GROMACS .gro file of C-alpha atoms in nm:
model
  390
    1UNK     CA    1   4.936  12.932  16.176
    2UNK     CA    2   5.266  12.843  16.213
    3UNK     CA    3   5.531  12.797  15.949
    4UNK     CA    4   5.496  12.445  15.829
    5UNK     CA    5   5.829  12.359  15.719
    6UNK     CA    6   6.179  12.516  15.800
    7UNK     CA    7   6.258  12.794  15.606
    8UNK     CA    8   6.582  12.647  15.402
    9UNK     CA    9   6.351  12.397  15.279
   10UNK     CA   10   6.132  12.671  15.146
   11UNK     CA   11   6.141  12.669  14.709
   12UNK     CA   12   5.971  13.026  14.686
   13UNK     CA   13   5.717  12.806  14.446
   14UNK     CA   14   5.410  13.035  14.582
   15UNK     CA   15   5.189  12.722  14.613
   16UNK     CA   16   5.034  12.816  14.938
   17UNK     CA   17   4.990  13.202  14.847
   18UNK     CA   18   4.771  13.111  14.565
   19UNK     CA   19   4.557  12.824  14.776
   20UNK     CA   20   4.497  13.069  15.092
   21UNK     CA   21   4.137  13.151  15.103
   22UNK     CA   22   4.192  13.471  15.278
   23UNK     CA   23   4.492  13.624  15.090
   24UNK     CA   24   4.654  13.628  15.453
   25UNK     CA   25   4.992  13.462  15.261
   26UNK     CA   26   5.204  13.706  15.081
   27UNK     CA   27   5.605  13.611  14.906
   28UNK     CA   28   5.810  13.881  15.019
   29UNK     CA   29   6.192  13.930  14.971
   30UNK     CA   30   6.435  13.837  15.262
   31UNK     CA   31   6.770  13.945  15.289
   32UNK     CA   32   6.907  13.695  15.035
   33UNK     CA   33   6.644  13.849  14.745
   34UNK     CA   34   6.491  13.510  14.716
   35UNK     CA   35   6.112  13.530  14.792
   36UNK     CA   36   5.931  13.346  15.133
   37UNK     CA   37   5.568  13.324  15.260
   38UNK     CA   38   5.511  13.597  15.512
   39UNK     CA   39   5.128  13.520  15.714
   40UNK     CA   40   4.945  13.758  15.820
   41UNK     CA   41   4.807  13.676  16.198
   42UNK     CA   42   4.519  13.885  16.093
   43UNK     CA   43   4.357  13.739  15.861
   44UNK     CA   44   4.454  13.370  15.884
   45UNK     CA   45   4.181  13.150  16.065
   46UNK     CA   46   4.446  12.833  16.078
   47UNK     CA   47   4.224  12.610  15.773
   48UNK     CA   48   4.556  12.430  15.675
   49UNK     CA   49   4.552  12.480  15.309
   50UNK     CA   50   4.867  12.630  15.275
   51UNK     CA   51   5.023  12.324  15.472
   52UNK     CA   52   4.798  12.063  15.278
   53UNK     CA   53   4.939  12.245  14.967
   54UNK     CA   54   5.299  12.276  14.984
   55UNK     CA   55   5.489  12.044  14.788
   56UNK     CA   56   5.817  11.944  15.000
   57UNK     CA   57   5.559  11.735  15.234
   58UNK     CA   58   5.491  11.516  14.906
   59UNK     CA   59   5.731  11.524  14.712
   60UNK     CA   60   5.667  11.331  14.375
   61UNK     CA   61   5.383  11.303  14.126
   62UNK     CA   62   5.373  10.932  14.098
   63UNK     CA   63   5.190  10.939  13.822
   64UNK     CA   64   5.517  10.987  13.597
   65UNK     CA   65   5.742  10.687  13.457
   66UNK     CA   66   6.032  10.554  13.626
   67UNK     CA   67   6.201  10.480  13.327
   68UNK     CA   68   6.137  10.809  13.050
   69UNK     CA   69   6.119  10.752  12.684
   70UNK     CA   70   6.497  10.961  12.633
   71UNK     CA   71   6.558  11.194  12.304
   72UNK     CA   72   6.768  11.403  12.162
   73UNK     CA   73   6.610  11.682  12.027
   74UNK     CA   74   6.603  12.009  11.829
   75UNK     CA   75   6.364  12.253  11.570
   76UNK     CA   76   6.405  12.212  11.185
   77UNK     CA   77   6.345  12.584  11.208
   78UNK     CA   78   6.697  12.753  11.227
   79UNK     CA   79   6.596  13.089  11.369
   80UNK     CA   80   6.371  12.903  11.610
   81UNK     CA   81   6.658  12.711  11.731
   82UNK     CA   82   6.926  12.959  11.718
   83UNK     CA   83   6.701  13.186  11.958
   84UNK     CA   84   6.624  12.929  12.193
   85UNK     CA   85   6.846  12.836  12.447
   86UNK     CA   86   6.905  12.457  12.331
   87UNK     CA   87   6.695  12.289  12.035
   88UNK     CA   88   6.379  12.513  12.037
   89UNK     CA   89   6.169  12.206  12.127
   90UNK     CA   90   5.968  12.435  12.378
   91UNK     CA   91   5.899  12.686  12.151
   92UNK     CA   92   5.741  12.404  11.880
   93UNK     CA   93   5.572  12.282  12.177
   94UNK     CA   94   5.418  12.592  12.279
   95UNK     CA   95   5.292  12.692  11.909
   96UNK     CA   96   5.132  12.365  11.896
   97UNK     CA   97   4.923  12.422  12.188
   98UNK     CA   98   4.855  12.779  12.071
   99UNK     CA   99   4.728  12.626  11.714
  100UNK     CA  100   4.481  12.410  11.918
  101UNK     CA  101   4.344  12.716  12.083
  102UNK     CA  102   4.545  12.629  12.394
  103UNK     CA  103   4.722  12.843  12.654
  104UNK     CA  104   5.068  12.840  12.736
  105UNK     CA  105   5.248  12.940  13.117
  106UNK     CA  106   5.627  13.033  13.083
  107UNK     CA  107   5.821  13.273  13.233
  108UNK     CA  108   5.914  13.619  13.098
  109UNK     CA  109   6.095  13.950  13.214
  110UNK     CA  110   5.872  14.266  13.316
  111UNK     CA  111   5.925  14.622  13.253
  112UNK     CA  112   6.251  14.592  13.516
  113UNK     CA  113   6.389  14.279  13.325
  114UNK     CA  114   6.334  14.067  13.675
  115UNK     CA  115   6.123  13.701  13.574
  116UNK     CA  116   5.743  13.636  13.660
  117UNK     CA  117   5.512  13.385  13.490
  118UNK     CA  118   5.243  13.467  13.272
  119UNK     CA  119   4.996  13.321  13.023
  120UNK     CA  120   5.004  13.356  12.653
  121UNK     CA  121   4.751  13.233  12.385
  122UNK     CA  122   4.901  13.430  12.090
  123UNK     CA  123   5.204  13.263  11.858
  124UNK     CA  124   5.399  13.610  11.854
  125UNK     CA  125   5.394  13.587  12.243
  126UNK     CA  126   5.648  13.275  12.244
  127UNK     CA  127   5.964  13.462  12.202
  128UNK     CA  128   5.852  13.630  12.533
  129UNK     CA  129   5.821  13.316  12.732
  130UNK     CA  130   6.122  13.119  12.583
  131UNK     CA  131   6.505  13.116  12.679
  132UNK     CA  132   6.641  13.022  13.026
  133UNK     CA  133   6.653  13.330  13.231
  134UNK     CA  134   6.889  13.268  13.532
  135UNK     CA  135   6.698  13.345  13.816
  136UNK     CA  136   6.370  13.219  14.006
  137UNK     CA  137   6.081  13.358  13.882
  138UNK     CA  138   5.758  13.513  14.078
  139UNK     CA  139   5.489  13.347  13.978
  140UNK     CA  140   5.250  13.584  14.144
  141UNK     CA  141   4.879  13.434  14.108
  142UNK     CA  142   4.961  13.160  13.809
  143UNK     CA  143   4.838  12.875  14.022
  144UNK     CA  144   4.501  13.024  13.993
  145UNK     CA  145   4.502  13.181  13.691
  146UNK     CA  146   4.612  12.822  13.549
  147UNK     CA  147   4.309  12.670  13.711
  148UNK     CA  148   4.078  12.894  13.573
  149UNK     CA  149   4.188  12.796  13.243
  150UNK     CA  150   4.142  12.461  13.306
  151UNK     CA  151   3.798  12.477  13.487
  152UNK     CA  152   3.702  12.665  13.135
  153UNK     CA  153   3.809  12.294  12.965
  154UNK     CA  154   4.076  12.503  12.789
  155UNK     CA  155   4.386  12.335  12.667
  156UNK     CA  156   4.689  12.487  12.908
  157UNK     CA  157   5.077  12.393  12.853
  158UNK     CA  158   5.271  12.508  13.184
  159UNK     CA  159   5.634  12.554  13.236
  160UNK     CA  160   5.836  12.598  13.503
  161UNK     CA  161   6.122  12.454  13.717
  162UNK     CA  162   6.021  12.098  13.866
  163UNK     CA  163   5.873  12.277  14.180
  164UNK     CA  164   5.702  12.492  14.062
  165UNK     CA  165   5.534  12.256  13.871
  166UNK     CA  166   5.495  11.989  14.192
  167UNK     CA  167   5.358  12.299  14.306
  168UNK     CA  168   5.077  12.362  14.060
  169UNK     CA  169   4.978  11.959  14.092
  170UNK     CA  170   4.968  12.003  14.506
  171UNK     CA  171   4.735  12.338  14.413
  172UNK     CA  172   4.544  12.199  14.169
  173UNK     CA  173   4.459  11.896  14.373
  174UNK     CA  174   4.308  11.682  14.062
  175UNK     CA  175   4.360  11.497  13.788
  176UNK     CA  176   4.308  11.758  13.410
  177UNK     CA  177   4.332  11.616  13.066
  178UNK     CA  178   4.370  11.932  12.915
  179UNK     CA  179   4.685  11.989  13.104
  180UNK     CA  180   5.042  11.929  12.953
  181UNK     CA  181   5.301  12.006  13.223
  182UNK     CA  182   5.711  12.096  13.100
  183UNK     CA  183   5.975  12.126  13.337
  184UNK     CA  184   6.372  12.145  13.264
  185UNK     CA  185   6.679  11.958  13.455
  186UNK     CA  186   6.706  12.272  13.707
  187UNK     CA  187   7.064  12.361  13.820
  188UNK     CA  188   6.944  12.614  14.104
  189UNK     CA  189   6.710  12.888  14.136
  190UNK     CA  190   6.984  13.217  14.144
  191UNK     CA  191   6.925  13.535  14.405
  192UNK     CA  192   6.696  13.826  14.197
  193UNK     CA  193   6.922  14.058  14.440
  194UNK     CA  194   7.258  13.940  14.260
  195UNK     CA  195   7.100  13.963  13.953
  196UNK     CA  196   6.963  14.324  13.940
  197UNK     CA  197   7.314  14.410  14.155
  198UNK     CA  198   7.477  14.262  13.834
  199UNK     CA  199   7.259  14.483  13.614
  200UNK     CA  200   7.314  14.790  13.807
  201UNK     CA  201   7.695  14.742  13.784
  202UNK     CA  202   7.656  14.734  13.429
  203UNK     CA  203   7.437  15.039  13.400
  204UNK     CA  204   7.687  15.241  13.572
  205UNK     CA  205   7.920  15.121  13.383
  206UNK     CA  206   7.813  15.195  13.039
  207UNK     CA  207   7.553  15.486  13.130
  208UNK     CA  208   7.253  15.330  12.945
  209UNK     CA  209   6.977  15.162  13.076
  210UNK     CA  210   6.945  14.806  13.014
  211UNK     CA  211   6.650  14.667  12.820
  212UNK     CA  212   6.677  14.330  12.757
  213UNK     CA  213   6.879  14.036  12.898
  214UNK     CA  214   6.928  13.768  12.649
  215UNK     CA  215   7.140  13.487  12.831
  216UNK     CA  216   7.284  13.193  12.675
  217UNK     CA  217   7.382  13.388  12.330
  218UNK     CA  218   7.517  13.126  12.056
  219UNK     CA  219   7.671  13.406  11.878
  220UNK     CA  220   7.978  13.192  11.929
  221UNK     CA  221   7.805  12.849  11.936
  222UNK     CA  222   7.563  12.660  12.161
  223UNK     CA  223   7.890  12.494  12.346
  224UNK     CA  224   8.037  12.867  12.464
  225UNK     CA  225   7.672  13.007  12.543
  226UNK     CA  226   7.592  12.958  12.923
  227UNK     CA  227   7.894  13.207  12.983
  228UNK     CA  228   7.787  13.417  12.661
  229UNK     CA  229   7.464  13.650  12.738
  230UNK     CA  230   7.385  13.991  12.504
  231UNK     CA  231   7.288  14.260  12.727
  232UNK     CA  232   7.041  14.489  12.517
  233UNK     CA  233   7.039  14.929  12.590
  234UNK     CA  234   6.768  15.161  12.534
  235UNK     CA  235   6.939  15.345  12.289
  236UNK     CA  236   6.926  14.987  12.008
  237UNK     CA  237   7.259  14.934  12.075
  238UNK     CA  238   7.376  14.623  12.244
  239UNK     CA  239   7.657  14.450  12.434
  240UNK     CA  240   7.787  14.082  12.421
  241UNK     CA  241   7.968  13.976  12.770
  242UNK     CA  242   8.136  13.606  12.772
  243UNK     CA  243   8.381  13.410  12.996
  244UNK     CA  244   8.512  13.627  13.253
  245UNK     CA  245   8.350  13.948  13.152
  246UNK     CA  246   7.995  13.780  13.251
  247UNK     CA  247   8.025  13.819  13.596
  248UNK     CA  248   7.697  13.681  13.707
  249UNK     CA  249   7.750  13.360  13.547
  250UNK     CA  250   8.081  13.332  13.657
  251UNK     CA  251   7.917  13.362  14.023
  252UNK     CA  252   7.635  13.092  13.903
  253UNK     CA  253   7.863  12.832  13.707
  254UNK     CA  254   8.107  12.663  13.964
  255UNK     CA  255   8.127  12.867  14.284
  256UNK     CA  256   7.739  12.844  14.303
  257UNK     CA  257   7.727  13.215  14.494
  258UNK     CA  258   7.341  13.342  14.464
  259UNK     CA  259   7.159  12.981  14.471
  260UNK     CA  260   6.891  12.921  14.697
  261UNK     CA  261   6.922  12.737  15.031
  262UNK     CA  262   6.651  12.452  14.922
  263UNK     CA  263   6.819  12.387  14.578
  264UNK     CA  264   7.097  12.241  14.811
  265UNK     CA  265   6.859  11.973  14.911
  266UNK     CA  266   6.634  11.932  14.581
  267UNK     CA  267   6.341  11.732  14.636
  268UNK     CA  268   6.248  11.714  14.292
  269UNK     CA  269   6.512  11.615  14.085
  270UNK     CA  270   6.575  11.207  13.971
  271UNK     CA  271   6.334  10.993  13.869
  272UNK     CA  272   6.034  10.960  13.844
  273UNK     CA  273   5.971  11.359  13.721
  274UNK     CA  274   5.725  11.588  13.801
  275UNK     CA  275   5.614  11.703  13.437
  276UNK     CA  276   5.503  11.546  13.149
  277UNK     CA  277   5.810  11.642  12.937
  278UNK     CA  278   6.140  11.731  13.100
  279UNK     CA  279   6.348  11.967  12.887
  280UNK     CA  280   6.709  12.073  12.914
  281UNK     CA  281   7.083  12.096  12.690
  282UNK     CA  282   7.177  11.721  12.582
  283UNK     CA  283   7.523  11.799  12.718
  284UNK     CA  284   7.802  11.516  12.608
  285UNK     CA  285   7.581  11.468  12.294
  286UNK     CA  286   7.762  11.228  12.017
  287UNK     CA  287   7.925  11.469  11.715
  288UNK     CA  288   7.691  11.288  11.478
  289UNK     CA  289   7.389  11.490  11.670
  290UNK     CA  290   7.614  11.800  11.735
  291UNK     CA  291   7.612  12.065  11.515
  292UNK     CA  292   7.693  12.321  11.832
  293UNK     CA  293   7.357  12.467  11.743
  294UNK     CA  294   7.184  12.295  12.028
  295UNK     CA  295   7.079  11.980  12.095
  296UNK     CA  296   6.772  11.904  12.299
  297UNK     CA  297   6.736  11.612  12.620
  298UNK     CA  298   6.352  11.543  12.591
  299UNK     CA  299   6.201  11.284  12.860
  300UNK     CA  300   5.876  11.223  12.830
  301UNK     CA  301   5.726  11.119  13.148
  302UNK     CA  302   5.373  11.048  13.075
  303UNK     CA  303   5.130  10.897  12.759
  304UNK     CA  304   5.035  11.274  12.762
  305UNK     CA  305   5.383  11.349  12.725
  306UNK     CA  306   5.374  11.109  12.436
  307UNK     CA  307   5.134  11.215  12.271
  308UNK     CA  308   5.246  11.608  12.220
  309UNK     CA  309   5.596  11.505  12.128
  310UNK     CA  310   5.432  11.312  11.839
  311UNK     CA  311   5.242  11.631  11.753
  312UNK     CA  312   5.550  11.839  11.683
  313UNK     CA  313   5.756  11.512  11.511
  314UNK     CA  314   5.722  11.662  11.181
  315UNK     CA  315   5.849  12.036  11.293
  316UNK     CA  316   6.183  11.851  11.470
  317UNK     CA  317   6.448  11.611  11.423
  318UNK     CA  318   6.443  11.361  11.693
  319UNK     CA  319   6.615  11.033  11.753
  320UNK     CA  320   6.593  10.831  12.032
  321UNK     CA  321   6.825  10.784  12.361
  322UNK     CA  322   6.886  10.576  12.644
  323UNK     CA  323   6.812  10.717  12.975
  324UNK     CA  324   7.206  10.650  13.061
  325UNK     CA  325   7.328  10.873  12.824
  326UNK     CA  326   7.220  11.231  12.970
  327UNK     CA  327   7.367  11.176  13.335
  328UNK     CA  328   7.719  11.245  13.313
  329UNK     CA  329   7.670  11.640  13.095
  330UNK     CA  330   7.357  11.666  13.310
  331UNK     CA  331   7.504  11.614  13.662
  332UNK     CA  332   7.203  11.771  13.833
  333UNK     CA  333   6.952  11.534  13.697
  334UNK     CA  334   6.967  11.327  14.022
  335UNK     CA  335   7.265  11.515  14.211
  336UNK     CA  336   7.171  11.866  14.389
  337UNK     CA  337   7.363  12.162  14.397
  338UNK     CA  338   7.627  12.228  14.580
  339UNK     CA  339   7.549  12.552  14.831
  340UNK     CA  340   7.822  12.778  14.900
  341UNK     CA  341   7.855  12.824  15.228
  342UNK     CA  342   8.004  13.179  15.140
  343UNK     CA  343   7.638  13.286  14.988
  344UNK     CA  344   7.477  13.432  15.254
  345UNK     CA  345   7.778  13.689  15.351
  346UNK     CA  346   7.799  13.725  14.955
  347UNK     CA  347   7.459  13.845  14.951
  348UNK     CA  348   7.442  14.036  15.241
  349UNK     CA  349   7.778  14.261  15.105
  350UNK     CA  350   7.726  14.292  14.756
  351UNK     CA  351   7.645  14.647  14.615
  352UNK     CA  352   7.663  14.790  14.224
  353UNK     CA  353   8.019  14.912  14.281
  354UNK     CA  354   8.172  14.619  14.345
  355UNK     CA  355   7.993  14.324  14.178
  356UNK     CA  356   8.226  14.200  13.972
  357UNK     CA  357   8.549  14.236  14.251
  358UNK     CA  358   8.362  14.033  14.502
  359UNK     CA  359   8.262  13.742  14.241
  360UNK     CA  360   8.705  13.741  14.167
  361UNK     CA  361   8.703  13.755  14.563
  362UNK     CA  362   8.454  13.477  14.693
  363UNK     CA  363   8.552  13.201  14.299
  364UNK     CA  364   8.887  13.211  14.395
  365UNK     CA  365   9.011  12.871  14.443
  366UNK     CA  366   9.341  12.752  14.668
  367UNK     CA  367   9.602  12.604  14.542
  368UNK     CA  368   9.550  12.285  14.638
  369UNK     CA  369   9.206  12.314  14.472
  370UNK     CA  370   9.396  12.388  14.151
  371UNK     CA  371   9.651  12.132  14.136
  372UNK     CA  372   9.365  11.884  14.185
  373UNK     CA  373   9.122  12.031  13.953
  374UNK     CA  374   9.508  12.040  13.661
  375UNK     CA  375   9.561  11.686  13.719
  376UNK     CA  376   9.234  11.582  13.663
  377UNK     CA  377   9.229  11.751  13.335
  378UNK     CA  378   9.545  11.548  13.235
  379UNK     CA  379   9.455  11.209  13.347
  380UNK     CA  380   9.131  11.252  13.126
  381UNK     CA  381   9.320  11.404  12.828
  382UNK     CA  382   9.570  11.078  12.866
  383UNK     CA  383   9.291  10.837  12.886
  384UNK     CA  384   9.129  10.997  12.567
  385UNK     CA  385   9.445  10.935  12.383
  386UNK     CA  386   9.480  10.562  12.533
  387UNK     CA  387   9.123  10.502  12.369
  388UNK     CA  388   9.197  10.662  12.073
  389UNK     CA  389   9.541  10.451  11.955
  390UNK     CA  390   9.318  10.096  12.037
   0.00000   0.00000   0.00000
């Protein structure tokens, strides 16, 4: 069987490992870190599944609007928000599902704080699966895991990046009611190999191991969290590393170092959406629904959609948008990534020792790039002053 679809198109969404009937698929690291099918010439016997399967040769679930109901979001609970990464409206999601004897899919960290998705059924399992955590996740055997919950007539909630979740639909191959999918307004899946380099670096560095990666921190609001994450040490003590101490994001936010090649060519993002819901930050919120605790963008694609965000109406404050609001603070709701096209050599050369020097090394930005990037910040600063005085 040969490979169906070049390999920079390739999401790592592990569609076609769960489908094969022969386990002859496995997702093994390249040289990047990100994860790709690997067939074994053994065991296939060339049915076509995994081809049949893979989402990138259909692209959208056409089953979702064209034109989302649009909110802005967040919990009424104030720990549940402050520990989510914007308004906590997956978490109130998820613990409604739970309460109907429901299952839930999300992604949490393992035992070496890298991301793989998993199912929970229990409420004190949320704070596991919530939080965006940076980096693409494994999901392993989910797919059929999911279906088995479903074939059981169990209610199942499952979230994951918008392909992943085109993947589960493409796997799944019919139509559940029991099903609720959630996806969020994906910026780019990062490299696990940057990542754990990053964590090494830091290990060295303060000579503890690290235990738990919290990113997104509002310690200092919602606004100053994506370059804010708490890095948590076996010995209970813990470590808060912002702006340009937080290396990794630094390396994510702007120069776009560790993304994968397909999130350079997203299939999945625009309209209509693959999920149900869509989640993400309500970026360029008004003040009035600001409180730089987080704010929520909710779509919701689907009647099903509907119906769970009426479930939770009493456990959230919601108010309702216009789907023109979110595009300018959410630039990657239609627009893809931009790919560095220093990434590979980035990845190939990084090592623990020198992490941080090479992200200085591959962000910096010429001079021209600067002067462009100042003026820009002054014609907007003078045009907010223009509209100000009428």
């Amino acid at each position: 069987m040969e490979f169906w679809i070049e390999k920079k198109q390739c999401t790592g969404c592990g569609a076609c490992s769960n489908v094969c009937p022969k386990n002859a698929i496995k997702m093994e690291e390249d040289e990047s870190g990100f994860k790709y099918p690997i067939i074994n010439q053994d065991l296939c016997i060339n049915c076509g599944m995994c081809k049949r399967t893979c989402p990138i040769l259909e692209k959208k679930n056409n089953s979702t609007r064209i034109n989302p109901k649009t909110y802005a979001a967040w919990s009424k609970d104030k720990d549940t928000r402050f520990n989510s990464t914007s308004g906590g409206l997956f978490t109130e999601i998820a613990k409604a599902v739970i309460k109907e004897k429901g299952y839930v899919v999300g992604a949490e960290y393992n035992e070496d704080n890298l991301v793989e998705h998993t199912i929970i059924n229990k409420l004190e399992d949320i704070e596991k699966i919530r939080q965006s955590k940076y980096l693409q996740s494994d999901t392993k055997r989910i797919y059929k895991e999911a279906k088995e919950k479903l074939d059981n007539n169990s209610l199942l909630a499952f979230c994951g990046s918008p392909c992943q979740v085109a993947g589960l639909y493409k796997y799944l191959n019919k139509n559940y009611n029991n099903l609720l999918t959630i996806e969020f307004i994906c910026r780019g899946m990062n490299s696990p190999k940057a990542y754990k380099t990053w964590l090494k670096e830091i290990e060295k560095k303060e000579n503890k191991k690290v235990k738990k990666v919290w990113f997104k921190y509002k310690e200092n609001g919602w606004k100053k969290s994506p370059k804010c994450t708490r890095i948590e040490f076996d010995d209970n003590t813990y470590k808060v590393y912002s702006n340009m101490d937080n290396s990794f994001m630094c390396g994510y936010l702007g120069p776009n170092l560790y993304i994968r090649p397909s999130c350079g060519e997203c299939h999945f993002n625009g309209l209509p959406r693959q999920a149900d819901i869509t989640l993400a930050d309500f970026w360029g919120i008004e003040e009035k629904y600001d409180d730089d605790q987080g704010t929520s963008l909710v779509l919701s694609n689907t009647e099903i959609g509907d119906q769970w965000i009426e479930k939770i109406k009493d456990k959230i404050n919601i108010h309702e948008k216009n789907i023109n609001d979110i595009e300018k603070g959410n630039v990657c709701f239609k627009t893809a990534v931009k790919i560095n096209p220093k990434s590979k050599d980035f990845l190939k050369n990084i090592n623990e020792d020198n992490f941080s020097e090479m992200i200085k090394k591959y962000s910096k930005e010429s001079i021209f790039k600067k002067i462009i990037k100042y003026s820009k910040k002054i014609i907007n600063r003078i045009k907010r002053i223009v509209i100000k005085k009428k």
